[in-house]
Short mmCIF file of C-alpha atoms in Angstrom, two decimals:
data_model
loop_
_atom_site.label_atom_id
_atom_site.label_comp_id
_atom_site.label_asym_id
_atom_site.label_seq_id
_atom_site.Cartn_x
_atom_site.Cartn_y
_atom_site.Cartn_z
CA MET A 1 10.50 4.63 18.57
CA ARG A 2 11.90 1.15 19.16
CA ILE A 3 13.82 2.28 22.24
CA ALA A 4 10.77 4.04 23.67
CA MET A 5 8.70 0.89 23.15
CA GLU A 6 11.30 -1.40 24.68
CA SER A 7 11.61 0.77 27.77
CA ASP A 8 7.81 1.10 28.02
CA ALA A 9 8.13 4.88 27.85
CA THR A 10 4.57 5.71 26.81
CA TYR A 11 5.16 9.46 27.02
CA LEU A 12 8.06 9.20 24.57
CA GLN A 13 6.02 7.04 22.21
CA VAL A 14 3.26 9.65 22.11
CA GLU A 15 5.76 12.48 21.61
CA ILE A 16 7.44 10.67 18.72
CA LEU A 17 4.10 9.99 17.06
CA ASP A 18 3.07 13.62 17.58
CA GLN A 19 6.21 14.86 15.83
CA GLN A 20 5.66 12.37 13.02
CA ALA A 21 2.04 13.52 12.66
CA GLN A 22 3.11 17.15 12.44
CA LEU A 23 5.58 16.32 9.67
CA LEU A 24 2.98 14.33 7.74
CA GLU A 25 0.53 17.24 8.10
CA GLU A 26 3.09 19.64 6.65
CA LEU A 27 3.70 17.22 3.77
CA ARG A 28 -0.07 16.87 3.25
CA ARG A 29 0.06 13.08 3.57
CA ASP A 30 -3.39 12.76 5.10
CA GLY A 31 -3.77 8.99 4.74
CA GLU A 32 -0.62 8.31 6.73
CA LEU A 33 -1.45 11.10 9.16
CA LEU A 34 -4.66 9.40 10.23
CA GLY A 35 -2.84 6.15 10.98
CA VAL A 36 -0.19 7.90 13.07
CA SER A 37 -2.84 9.89 14.93
CA ASP A 38 -4.74 6.71 15.75
CA ARG A 39 -1.56 5.13 17.14
CA ALA A 40 -0.87 8.21 19.28
CA ILE A 41 -4.39 8.09 20.70
CA PHE A 42 -3.98 4.37 21.44
CA TYR A 43 -0.69 4.88 23.32
CA GLY A 44 -1.96 7.99 25.09
CA SER A 45 -5.05 6.38 26.53
#
């Protein structure tokens, strides 16, 4: 994530957060999932 942020690669940031959100969903960690989803929406808009 750090490299994607440093290179201003928004698409990569959103992809990383999407993968993280999918993992958190599988682990049923809903509280963390919401935070990651909010970050993905922020970077994607």
